[in-house]
Coordinates of C-alpha atoms in Angstrom, one line a residue:
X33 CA 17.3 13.8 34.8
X34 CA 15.0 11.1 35.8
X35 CA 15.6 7.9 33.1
X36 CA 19.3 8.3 32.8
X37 CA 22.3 6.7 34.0
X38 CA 25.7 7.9 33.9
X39 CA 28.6 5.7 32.8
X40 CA 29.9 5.8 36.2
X41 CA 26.8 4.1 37.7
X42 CA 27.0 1.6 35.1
X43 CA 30.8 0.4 35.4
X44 CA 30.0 -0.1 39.5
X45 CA 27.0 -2.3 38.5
X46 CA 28.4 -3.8 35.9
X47 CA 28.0 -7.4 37.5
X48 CA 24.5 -7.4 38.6
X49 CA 22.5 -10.0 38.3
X50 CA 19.8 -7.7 37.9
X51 CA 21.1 -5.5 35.4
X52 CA 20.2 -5.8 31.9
X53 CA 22.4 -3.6 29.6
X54 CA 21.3 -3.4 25.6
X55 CA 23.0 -1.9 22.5
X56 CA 21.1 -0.2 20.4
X57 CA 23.5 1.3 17.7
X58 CA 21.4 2.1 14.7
X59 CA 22.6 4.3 11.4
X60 CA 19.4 4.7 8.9
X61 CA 21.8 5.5 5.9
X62 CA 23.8 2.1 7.2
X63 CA 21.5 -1.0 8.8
X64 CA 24.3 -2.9 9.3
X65 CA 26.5 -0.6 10.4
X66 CA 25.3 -0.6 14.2
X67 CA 26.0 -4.3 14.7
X68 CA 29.0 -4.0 13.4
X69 CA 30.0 -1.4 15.8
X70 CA 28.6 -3.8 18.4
X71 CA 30.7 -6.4 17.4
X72 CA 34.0 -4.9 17.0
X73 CA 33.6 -3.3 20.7
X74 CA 30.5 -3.0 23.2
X75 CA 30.1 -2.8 27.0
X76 CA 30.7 -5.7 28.2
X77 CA 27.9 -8.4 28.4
X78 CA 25.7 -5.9 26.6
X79 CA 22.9 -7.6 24.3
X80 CA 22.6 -6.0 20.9
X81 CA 19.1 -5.3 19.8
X82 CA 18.9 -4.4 16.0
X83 CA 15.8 -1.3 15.6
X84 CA 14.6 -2.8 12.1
X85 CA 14.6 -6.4 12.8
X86 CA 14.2 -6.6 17.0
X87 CA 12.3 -3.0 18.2
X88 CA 10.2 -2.3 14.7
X89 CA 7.9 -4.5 12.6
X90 CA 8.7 -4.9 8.7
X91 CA 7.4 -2.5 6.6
X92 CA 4.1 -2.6 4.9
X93 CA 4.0 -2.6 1.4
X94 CA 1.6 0.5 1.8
X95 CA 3.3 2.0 4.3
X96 CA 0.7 1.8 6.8
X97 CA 2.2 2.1 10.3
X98 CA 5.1 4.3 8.8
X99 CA 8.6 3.1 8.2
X100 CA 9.0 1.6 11.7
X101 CA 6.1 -0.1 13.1
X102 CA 5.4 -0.9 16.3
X103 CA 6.4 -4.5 16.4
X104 CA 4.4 -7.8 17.3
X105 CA 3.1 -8.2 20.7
X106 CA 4.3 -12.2 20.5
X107 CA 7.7 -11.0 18.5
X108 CA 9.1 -8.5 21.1
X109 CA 8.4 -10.9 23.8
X110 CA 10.3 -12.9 22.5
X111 CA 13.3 -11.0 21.6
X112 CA 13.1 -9.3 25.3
X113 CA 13.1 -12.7 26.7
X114 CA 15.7 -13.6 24.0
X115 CA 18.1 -11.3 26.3
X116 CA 16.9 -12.3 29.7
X117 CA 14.5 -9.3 30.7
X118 CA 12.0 -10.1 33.6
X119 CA 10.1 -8.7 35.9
X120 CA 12.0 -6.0 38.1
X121 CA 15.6 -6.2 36.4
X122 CA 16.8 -2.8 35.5
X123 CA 17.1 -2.1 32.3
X124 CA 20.1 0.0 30.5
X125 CA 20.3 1.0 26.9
X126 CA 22.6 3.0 25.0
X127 CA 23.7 4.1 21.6
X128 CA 25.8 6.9 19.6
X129 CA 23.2 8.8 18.3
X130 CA 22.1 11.2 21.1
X131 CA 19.7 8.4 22.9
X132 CA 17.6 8.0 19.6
X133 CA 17.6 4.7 19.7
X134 CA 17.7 3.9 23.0
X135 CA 15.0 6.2 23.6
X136 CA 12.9 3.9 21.6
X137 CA 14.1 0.3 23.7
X138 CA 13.1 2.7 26.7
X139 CA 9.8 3.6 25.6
X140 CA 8.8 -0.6 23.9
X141 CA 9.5 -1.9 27.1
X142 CA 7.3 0.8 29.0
X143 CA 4.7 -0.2 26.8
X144 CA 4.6 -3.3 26.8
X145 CA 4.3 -2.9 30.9
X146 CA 8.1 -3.7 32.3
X147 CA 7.9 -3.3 35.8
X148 CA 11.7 -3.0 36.4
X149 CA 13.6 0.5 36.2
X150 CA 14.2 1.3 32.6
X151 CA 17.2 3.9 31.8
X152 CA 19.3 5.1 28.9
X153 CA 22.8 5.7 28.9
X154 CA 23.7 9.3 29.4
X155 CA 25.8 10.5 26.3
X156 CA 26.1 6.7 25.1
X157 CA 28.7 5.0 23.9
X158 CA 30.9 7.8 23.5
X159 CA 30.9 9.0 26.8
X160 CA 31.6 5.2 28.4
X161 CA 35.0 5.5 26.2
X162 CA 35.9 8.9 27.0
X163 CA 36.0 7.6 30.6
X164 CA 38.0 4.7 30.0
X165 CA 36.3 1.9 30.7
X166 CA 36.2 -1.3 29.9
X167 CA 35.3 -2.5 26.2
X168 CA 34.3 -6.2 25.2
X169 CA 34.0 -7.6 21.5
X170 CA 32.6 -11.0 23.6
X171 CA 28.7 -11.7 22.3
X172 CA 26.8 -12.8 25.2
X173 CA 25.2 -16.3 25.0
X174 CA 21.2 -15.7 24.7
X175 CA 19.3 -15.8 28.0
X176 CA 19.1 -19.5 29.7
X177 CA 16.4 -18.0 32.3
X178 CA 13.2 -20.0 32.5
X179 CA 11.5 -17.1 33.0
X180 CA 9.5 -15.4 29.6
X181 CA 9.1 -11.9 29.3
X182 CA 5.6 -11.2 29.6
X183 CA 4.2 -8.4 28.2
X184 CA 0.8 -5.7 29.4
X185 CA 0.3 -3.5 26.8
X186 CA -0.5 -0.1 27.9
X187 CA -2.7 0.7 25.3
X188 CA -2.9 4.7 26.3
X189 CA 0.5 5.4 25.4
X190 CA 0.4 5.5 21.9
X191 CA -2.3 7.2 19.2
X192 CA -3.4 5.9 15.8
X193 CA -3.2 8.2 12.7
X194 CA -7.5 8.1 13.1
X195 CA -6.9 9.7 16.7
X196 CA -4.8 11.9 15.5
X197 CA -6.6 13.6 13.1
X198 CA -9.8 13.7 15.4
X199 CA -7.4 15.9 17.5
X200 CA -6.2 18.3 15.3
X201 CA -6.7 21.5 16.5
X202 CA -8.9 20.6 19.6
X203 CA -8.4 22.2 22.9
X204 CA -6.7 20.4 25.2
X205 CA -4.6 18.5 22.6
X206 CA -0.9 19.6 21.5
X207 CA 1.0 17.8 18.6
X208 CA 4.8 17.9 19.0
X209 CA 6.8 17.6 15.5
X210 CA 10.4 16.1 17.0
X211 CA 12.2 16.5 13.7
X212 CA 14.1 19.2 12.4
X213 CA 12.9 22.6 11.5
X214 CA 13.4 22.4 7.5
X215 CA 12.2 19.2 7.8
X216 CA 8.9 20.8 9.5
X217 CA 8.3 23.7 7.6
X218 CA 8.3 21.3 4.2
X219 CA 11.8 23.1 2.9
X220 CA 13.3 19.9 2.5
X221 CA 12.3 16.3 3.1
X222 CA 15.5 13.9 2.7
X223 CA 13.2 10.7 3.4
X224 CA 9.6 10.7 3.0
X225 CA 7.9 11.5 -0.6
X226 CA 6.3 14.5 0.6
X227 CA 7.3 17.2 2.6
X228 CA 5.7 19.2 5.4
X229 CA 4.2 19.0 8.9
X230 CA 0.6 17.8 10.8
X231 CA -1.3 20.8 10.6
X232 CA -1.4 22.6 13.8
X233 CA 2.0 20.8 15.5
X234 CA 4.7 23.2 17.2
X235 CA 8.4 22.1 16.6
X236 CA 11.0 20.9 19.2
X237 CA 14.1 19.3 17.7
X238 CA 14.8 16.3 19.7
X239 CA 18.4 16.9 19.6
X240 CA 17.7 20.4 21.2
X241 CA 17.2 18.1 24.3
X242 CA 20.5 17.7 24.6
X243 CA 23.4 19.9 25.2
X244 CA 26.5 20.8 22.6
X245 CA 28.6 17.7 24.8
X246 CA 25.5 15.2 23.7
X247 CA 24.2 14.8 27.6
X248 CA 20.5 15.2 28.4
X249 CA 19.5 18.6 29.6
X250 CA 18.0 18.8 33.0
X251 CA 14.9 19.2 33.7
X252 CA 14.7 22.2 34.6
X253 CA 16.5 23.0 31.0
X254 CA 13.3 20.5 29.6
X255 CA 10.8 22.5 30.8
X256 CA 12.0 26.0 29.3
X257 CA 11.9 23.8 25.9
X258 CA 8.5 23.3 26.4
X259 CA 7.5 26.0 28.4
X260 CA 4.7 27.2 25.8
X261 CA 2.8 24.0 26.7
X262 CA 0.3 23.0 29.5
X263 CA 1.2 20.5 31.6
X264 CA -2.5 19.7 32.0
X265 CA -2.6 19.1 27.8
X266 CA -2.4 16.0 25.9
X267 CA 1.0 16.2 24.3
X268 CA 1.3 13.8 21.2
X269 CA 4.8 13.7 19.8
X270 CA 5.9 12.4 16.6
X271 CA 8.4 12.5 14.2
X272 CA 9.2 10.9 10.9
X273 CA 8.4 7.0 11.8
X274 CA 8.1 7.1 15.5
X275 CA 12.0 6.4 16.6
X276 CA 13.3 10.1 17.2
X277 CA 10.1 11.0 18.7
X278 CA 11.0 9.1 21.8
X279 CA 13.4 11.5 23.2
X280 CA 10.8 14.3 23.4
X281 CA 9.0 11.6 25.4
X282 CA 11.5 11.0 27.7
X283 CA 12.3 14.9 28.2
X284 CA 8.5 15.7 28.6
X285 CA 7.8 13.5 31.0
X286 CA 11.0 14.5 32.4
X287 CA 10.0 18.0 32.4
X288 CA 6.3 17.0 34.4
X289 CA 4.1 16.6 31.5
X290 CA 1.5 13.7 32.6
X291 CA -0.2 13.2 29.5
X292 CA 1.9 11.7 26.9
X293 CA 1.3 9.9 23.8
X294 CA 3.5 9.1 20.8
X295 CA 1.9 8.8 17.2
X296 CA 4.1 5.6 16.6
X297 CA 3.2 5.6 12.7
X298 CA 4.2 9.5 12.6
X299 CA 4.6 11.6 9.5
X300 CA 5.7 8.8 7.5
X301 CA 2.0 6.9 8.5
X302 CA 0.3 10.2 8.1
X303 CA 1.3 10.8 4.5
X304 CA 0.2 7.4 3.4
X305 CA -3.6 8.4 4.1
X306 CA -4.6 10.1 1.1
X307 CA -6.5 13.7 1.9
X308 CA -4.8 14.2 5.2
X309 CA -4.2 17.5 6.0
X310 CA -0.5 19.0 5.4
X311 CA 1.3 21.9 6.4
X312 CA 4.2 23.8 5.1
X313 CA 6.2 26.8 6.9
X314 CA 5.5 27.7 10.3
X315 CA 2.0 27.7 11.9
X316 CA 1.8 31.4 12.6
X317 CA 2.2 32.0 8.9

């Protein structure tokens, strides 16, 4: 599937110049448990990028922008140039979390207009060590190139909670919930303070993206996910703060879909608008 790598392809580029390979290990329940993964064993001269403090913005105390903010133009050009990404390297990120995480280092530095190949891992970390290779606990020394990342926002990637709800329910415009189903239908809600969906979304499961051995589905396999939907719609995928979502991205545009958006802010931005609509169970009921 196109934006993947296997861990074979990475251990024979291993020493290119022009590879640029970032760890992206992330627990929500645990923030500091994925950099202390990184740095008790990594791939070697892999870059650890931290998804609260490098790839999201802090918080607001309202909660506007949902729990994981896009960051700061300035700030992320900084923390890619921090790790020596410029223009035309190639770009591999990986975690142990089904691509979650990566998927969101994939789609920042899309957005902010990298013009170098950008791939995740296929089946992370996990599948590098099931194959044998090489681990490092060595911390790469930050990036001495002279050369700043410079970043071109592509402002028609991503959708505001105010073009969202001038959407809802307009031909020509899907919304794609990426979290789970109980989590969807309002049955439970383990992390936001209220419970439900954007009325009107349909419900793909990122994780059904992948298959029981954790590696990316084909294509093929993408499009009879999404088969429902027009490839000729605006698809806006979201989730619960804009990190999970990214998957469905990758796997739609995988599967053809031209018209892509994320709602960065997602359900946890949504809520935080008082008299925005809210759905519970499924939308045929």
């Amino acid at each position: 599937m196109k934006g993947l790598v296997s861990a074979a392809w990475l251990k024979d580029n291993l020493a290119s110049s022009r590879v640029v390979i970032v760890d992206c290990r992330f627990l929500l329940n645990d923030p500091d448990a994925g950099e202390q993964a990184y740095r008790e064993g990594h791939i070697p001269g892999a870059y650890y990028l931290d998804l609260e403090r490098d790839l999201s913005a802090p918080k607001q105390p309202d909660v506007r922008g949902g729990r994981h903010p896009l960051p700061d133009v300035d700030l992320i050009a900084t923390v890619f140039s921090r790790i020596g990404i410029i223009s035309g390297d190639h770009v591999v990120a990986y975690d142990d979390q089904g691509g979650a995480m990566a998927a969101r280092l994939w789609w920042l530095l899309r957005w902010t207009g990298h013009d170098g190949e950008i791939s995740i891992l296929d089946r992370g970390f996990a599948g590098w060590k099931e194959a044998g290779y090489p681990v490092s606990s060595e911390i790469p020394s930050p990036s001495a190139t002279a050369d700043p990342y410079v970043p071109r926002i592509q402002d028609g990637m991503v959708v505001t909670q105010a073009e969202v709800r001038q959407r809802l329910h307009r031909p020509g415009s899907v919304l794609v919930d990426s979290r789970e189903a109980p989590r969807y239908r309002g049955e439970s809600e383990p992390i936001d303070p209220v419970a439900g969906h954007i009325p009107g979304a349909v419900n793909r499961f990122w994780k059904d993206g992948l298959t029981e051995q954790g590696r990316y589905k084909s294509a093929e396999q993408q499009r009879e996910r999404f088969a429902d939907l027009s490839p000729d719609d605006e698809i806006i995928v979201y989730c619960g703060s804009g990190v999970t979502a990214c998957p469905n991205v990758l796997a739609l545009e995988a599967a053809g879909f031209r018209n892509v958006k994320l709602y960065a802010g997602s359900w946890s931005d949504w809520i935080s608008y008082e008299g925005n609509p809210i759905k519970t169970g499924d939308e045929e009921n």
